[in-house]
Coordinates of C-alpha atoms and ligand atoms in Angstrom, one line a residue:
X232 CA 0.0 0.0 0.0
X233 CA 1.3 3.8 -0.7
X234 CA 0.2 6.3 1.7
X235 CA 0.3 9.8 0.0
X236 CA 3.0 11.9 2.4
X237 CA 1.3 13.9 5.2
X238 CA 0.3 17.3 3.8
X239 CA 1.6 19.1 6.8
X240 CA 0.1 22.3 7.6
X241 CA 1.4 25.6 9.2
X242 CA -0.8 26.1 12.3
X243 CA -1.9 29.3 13.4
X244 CA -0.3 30.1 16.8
X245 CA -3.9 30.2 17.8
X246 CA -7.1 29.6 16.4
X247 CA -9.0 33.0 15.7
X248 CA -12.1 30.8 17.3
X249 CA -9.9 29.3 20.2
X250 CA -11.6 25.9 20.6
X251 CA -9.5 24.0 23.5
X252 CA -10.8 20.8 23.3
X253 CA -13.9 17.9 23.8
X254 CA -15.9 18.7 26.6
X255 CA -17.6 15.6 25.9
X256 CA -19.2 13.4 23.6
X257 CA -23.5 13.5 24.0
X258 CA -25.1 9.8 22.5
X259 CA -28.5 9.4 22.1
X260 CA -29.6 6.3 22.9
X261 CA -32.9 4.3 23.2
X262 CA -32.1 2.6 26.8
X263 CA -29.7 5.3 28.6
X264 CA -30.4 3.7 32.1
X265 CA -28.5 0.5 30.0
X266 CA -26.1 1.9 27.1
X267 CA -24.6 3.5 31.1
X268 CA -24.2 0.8 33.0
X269 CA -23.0 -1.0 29.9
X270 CA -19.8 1.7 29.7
X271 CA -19.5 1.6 33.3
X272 CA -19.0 -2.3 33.9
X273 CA -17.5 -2.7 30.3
X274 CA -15.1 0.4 29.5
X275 CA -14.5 1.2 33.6
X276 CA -16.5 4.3 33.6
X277 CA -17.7 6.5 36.6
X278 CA -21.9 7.9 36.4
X279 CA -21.1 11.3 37.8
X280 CA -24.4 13.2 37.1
X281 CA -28.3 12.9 36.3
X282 CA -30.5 14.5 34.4
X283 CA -34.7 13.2 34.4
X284 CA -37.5 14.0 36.1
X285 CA -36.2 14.3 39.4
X286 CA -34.2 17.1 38.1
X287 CA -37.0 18.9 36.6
X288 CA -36.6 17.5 32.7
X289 CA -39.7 16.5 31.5
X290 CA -39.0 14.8 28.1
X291 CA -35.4 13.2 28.6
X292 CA -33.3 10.9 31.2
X293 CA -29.3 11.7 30.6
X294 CA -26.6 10.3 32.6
X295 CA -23.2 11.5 32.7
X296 CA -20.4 8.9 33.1
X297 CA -16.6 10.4 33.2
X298 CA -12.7 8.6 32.9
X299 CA -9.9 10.6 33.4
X300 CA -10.7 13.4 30.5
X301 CA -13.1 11.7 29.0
X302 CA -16.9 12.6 29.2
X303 CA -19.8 10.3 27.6
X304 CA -23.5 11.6 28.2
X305 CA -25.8 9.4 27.3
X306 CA -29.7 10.3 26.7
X307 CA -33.1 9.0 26.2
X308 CA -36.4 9.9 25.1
X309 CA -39.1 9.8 28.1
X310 CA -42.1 10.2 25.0
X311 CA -42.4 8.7 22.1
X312 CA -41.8 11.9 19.5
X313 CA -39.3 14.8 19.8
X314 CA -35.8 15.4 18.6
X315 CA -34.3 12.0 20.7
X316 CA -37.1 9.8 20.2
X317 CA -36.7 11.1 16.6
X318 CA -33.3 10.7 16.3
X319 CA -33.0 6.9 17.6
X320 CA -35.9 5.8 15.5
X321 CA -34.2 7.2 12.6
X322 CA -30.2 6.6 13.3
X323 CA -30.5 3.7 16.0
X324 CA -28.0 4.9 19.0
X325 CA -25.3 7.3 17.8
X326 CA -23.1 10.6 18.9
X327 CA -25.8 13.6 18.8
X328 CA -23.1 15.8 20.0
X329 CA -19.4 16.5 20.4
X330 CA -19.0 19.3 22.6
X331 CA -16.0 21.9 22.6
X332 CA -14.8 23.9 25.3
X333 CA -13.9 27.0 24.7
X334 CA -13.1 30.0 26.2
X335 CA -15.7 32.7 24.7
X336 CA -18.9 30.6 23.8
X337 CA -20.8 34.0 22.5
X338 CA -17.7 34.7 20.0
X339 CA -17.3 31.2 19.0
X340 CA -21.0 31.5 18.3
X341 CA -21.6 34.5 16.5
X342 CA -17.5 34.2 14.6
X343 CA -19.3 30.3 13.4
X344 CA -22.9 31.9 12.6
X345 CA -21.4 34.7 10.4
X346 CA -19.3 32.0 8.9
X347 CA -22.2 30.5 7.5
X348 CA -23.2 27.6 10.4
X349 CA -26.7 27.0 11.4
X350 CA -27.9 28.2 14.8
X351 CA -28.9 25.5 17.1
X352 CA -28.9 26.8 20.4
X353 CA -28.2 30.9 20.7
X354 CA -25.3 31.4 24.1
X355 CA -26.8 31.3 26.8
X356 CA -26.0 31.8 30.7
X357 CA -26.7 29.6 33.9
X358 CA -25.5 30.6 36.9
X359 CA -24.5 27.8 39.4
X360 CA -24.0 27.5 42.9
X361 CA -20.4 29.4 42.5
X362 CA -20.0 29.9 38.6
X363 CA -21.4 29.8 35.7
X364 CA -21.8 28.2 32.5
X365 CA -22.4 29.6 29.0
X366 CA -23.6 27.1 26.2
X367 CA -24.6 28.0 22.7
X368 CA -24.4 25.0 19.7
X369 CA -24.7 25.3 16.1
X370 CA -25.1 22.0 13.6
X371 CA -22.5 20.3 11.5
X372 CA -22.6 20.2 8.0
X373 CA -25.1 17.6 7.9
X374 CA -27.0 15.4 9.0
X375 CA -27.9 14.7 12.8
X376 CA -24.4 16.1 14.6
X377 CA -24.4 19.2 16.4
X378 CA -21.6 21.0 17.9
X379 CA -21.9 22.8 21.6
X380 CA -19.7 25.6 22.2
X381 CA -19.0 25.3 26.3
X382 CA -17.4 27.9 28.4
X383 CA -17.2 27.0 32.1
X384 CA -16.2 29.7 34.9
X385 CA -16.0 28.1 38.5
X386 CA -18.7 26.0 37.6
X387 CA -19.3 22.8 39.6
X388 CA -22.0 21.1 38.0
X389 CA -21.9 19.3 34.8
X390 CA -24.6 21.3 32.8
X391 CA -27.8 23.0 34.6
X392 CA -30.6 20.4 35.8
X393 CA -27.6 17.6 36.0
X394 CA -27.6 17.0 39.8
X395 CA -24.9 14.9 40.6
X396 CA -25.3 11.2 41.3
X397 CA -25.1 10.4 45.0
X398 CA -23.3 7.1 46.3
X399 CA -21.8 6.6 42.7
X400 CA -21.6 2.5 42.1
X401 CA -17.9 1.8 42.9
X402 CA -16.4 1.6 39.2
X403 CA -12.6 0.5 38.2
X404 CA -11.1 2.5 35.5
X405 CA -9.3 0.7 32.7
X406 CA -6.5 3.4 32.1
X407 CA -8.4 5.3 29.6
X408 CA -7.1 8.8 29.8
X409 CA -8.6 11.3 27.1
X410 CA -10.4 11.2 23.7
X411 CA -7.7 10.9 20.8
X412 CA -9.7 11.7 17.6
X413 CA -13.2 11.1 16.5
X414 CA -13.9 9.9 12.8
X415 CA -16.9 11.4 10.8
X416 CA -18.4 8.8 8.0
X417 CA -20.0 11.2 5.4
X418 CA -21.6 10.4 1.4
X419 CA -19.8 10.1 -1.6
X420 CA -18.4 13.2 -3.0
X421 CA -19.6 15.2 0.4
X422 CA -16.1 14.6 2.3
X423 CA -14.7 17.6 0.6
X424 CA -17.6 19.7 2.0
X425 CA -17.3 18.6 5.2
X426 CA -13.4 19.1 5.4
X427 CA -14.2 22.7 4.2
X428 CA -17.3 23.2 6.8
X429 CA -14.7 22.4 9.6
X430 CA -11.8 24.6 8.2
X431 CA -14.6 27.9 7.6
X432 CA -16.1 27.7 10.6
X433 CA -14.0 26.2 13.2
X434 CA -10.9 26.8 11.5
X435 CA -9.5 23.4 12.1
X436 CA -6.7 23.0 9.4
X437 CA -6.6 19.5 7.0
X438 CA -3.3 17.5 8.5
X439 CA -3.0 14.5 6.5
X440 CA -5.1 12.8 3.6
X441 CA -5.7 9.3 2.1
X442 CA -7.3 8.5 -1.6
X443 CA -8.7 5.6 -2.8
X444 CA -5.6 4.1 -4.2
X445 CA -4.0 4.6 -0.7
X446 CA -6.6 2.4 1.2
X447 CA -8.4 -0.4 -0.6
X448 CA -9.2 -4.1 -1.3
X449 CA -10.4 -6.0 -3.8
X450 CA -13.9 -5.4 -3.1
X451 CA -14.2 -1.1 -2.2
X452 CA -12.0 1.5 -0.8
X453 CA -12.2 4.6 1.3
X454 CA -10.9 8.4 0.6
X455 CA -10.0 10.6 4.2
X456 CA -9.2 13.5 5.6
X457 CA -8.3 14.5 8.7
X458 CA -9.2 18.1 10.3
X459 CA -7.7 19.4 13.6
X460 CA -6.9 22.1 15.5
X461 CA -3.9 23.6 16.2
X462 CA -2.7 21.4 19.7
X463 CA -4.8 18.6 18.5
X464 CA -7.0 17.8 21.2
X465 CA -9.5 18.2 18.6
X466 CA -8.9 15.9 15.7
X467 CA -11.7 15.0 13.0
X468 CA -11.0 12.4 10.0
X469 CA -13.8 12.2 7.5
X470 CA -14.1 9.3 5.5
X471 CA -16.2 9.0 2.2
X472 CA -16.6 5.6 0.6
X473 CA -14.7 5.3 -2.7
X474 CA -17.3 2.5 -4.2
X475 CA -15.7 -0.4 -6.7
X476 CA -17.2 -3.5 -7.4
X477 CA -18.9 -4.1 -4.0
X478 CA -20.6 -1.9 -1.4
X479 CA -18.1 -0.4 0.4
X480 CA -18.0 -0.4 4.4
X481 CA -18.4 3.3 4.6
X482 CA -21.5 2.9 2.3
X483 CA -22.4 0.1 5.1
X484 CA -22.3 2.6 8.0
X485 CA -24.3 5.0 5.9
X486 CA -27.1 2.8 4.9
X487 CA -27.5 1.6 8.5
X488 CA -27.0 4.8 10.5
X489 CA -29.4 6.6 7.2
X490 CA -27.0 9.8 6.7
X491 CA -23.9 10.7 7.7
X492 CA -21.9 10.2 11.5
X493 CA -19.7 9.6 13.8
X494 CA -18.3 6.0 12.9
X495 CA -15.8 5.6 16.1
X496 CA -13.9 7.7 18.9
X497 CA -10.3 6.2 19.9
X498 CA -9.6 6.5 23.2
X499 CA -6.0 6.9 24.5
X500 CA -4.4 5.3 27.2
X501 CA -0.5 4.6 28.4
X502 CA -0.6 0.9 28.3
X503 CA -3.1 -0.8 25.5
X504 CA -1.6 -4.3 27.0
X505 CA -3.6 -3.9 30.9
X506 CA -6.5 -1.8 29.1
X507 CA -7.5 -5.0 26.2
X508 CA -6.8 -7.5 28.8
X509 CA -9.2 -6.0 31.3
X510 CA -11.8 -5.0 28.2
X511 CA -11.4 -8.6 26.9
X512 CA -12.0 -9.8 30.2
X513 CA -15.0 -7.5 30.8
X514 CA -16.9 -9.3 27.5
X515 CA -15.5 -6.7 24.9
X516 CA -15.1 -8.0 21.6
X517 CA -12.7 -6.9 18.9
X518 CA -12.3 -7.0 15.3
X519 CA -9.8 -9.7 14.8
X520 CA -6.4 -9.6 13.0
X521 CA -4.7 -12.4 10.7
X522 CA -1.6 -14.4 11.9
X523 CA 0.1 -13.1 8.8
X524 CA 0.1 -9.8 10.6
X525 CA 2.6 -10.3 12.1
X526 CA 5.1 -12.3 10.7
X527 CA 6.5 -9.3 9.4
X528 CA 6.0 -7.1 12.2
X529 CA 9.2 -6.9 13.2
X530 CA 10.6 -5.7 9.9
X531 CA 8.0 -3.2 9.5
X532 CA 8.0 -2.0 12.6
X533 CA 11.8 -2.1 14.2
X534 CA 12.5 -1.9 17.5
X535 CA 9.5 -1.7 20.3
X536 CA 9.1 -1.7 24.1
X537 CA 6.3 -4.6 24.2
X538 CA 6.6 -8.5 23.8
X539 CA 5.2 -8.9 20.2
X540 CA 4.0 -12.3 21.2
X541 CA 1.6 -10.6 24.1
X542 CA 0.1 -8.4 21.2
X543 CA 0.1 -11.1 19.1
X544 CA -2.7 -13.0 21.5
X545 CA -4.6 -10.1 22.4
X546 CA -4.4 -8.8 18.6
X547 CA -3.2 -5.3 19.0
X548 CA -2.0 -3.6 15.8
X549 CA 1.0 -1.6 15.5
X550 CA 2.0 1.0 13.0
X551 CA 5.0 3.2 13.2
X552 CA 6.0 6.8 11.6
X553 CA 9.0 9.1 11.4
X554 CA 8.7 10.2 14.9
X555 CA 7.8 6.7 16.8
X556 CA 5.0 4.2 16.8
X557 CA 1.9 3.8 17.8
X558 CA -0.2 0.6 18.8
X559 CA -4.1 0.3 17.9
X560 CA -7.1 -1.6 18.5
X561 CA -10.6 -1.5 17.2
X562 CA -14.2 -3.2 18.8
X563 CA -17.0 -4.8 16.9
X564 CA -19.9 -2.7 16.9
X565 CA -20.9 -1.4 20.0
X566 CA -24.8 -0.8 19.4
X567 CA -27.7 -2.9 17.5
X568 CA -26.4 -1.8 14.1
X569 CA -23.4 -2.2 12.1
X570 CA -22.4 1.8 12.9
X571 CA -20.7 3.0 15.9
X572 CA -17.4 1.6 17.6
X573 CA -14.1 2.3 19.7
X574 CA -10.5 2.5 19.1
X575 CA -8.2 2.4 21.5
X576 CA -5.2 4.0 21.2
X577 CA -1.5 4.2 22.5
X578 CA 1.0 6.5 21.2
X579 CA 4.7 6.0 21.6
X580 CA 6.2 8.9 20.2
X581 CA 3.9 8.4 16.8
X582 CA 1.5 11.4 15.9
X583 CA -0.4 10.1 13.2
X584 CA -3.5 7.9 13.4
X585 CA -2.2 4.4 12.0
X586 CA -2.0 4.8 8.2
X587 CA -0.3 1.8 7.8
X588 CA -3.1 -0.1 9.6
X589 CA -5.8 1.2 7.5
X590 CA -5.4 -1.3 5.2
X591 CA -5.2 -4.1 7.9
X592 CA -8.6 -2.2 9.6
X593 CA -9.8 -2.2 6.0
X594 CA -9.5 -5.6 5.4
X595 CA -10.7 -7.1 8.8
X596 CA -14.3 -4.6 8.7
X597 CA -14.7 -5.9 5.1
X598 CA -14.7 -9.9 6.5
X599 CA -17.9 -8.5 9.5
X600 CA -19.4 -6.9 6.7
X601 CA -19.6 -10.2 4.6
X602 CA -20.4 -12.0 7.8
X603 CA -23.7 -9.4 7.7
X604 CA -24.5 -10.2 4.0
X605 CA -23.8 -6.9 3.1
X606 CA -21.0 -6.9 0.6
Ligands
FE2_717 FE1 -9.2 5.9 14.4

């Protein structure tokens, strides 16, 4: 496989909209109570806050579960039409929001709204017990993603009616630390739009990009692009499937989630090894990788600080680049449909996002997807 040399950009020192990074990552789900405890017992996760009736919200039950820097909110509808219920019948469970913390959410607003973004929620102030918090949101460039513009000031709560949960269920992390990128799956021909939606408004510059001759099988292929900001706490690839003789496994995700999403978030960590022992251990399932992956590992690869036989059994990919390697893993699905799953993700010195596994990811999707009938 070639992989097209990273088109490295010059950053601005600082972004004219000054996004910092993921506040955290909203789902909408149809069994919140569930898709929780599920990331809790599974993925080591701590339910932090509430948000339901008891809290005065009449039409929704969200809970908020946190690991190190990394916040999932999960939410259901409590009626059977509105913008959730809506959402889930249409999508099944998926990300409804990745929220950006920032420090001036009425700039970031009005600097994205003159840029040509769509006005979801206009800034607006809730004082706390000590603080506030000022939230404001606009939509991506399709489809059902939104992006919240957060800016927190001494603010203890999570977001106003979240009360937080009392005797929190005793829950062991599993050494994730922070969200490392999240990957966008958008309609042939529309990745371009997208890249240029997220440069305009957000001003997130294009790092690196893949074409079709880059990643691809025998059966369909996959172009990319990958958007970030300037420290790259907030890093976006965006796929579009590149079709050839069979339906390819971006075309999959889009059928089954109907429109465009978010088709996985990696999570990083500081030892992959404990973190997919304790995930296999916890029922986790992931995609699996061929012996023949690593017979010539070592070549490919060079010198690394793990035993190749211990990734070997719990089938951890490696990849490495001109400033030091990286190691990778990716579930099976993680909700009803073939659409949303994890990465995790360790980086040793590597800044890139595990071109040279692509093919490798590629390949072991496309073998699920003609398990599902779908190719
Ligand atoms: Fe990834």
């Amino acid at each position: 496989m070639q992989i097209r040399e990273n088109k490295l950009v010059n950053f601005q020192e600082e972004n004219s909209i000054k996004l910092k990074k993921i506040d955290y990552v909203e789902f909408y789900v149809g069994n919140a109570q569930q898709a929780a405890y599920f990331y809790c017992k599974s993925f080591g996760f701590k339910a932090i806050a509430y948000a339901g009736l008891e809290t005065g919200v009449r039409d929704r039950k969200s809970f908020v579960l946190e690991q190190s820097d990394i916040r999932f909110v999960f939410t259901s509808p409590l009626t059977p039409d509105g913008p959730v219920a809506e959402y889930v019948r249409l999508h099944g469970d998926g990300v409804y929001n990745i929220a950006l913390l920032v420090d001036d959410a009425r700039t970031c607003f009005q600097t994205a709204i003159a840029r040509g973004a769509k006005p979801i929620q206009e800034p607006t102030v809730f004082k706390g017990e000590n603080g506030y918090i000022i939230k404001a949101a606009i939509a991506g460039y399709s489809g059902d993603l939104i992006h919240s513009f957060i800016e927190r000031h001494n603010y203890s709560e999570f977001a106003p009616q979240y009360h937080p949960i009392e005797n929190i269920p005793i829950a062991i992390p599993t050494g994730l630390v922070d969200i490392d990128h999240i990957v966008i799956n958008v309609e042939l021909g529309k990745m371009d739009l997208w890249a240029e939606f997220y440069h305009q408004v957000l001003d997130l510059q294009e790092s690196q990009q893949f074409t079709s001759d880059d990643i691809s099988t025998k059966y369909s292929s996959l172009m990319s692009k990958v958007l970030q900001n300037n420290t790259g706490q907030i890093r976006f690839p965006i796929n579009e499937p590149a079709p050839k003789y069979h339906k390819s496994q971006i075309q999959e995700y889009l059928d089954f989630h109907h429109g465009p999403g978010v088709q996985h978030i990696a999570l990083r960590t500081n030892d992959i090894v404990q973190v997919v022992r304790q995930l296999r251990s916890n029922g986790i399932e992931f995609l699996d990788t061929p012996e023949t992956y690593y017979q010539n590992l070592p070549n490919r690869i060079g010198e690394i600080d793990e035993d190749i036989n211990t990734l070997r059994d719990l089938k951890i990919l490696l990849d490495r680049d001109e400033t030091g390697y990286l190691l990778q893993i990716f579930t099976k699905p993680l909700v009803a449909r073939p659409t949303f799953f994890i990465e995790i993700i360790q980086r040793k010195g590597a800044e890139g996002l595990g071109n040279g596994n692509f093919q490798a990811l590629f390949e072991a999707i496309e073998r699920e997807q003609a398990n599902r009938g779908n190719l």
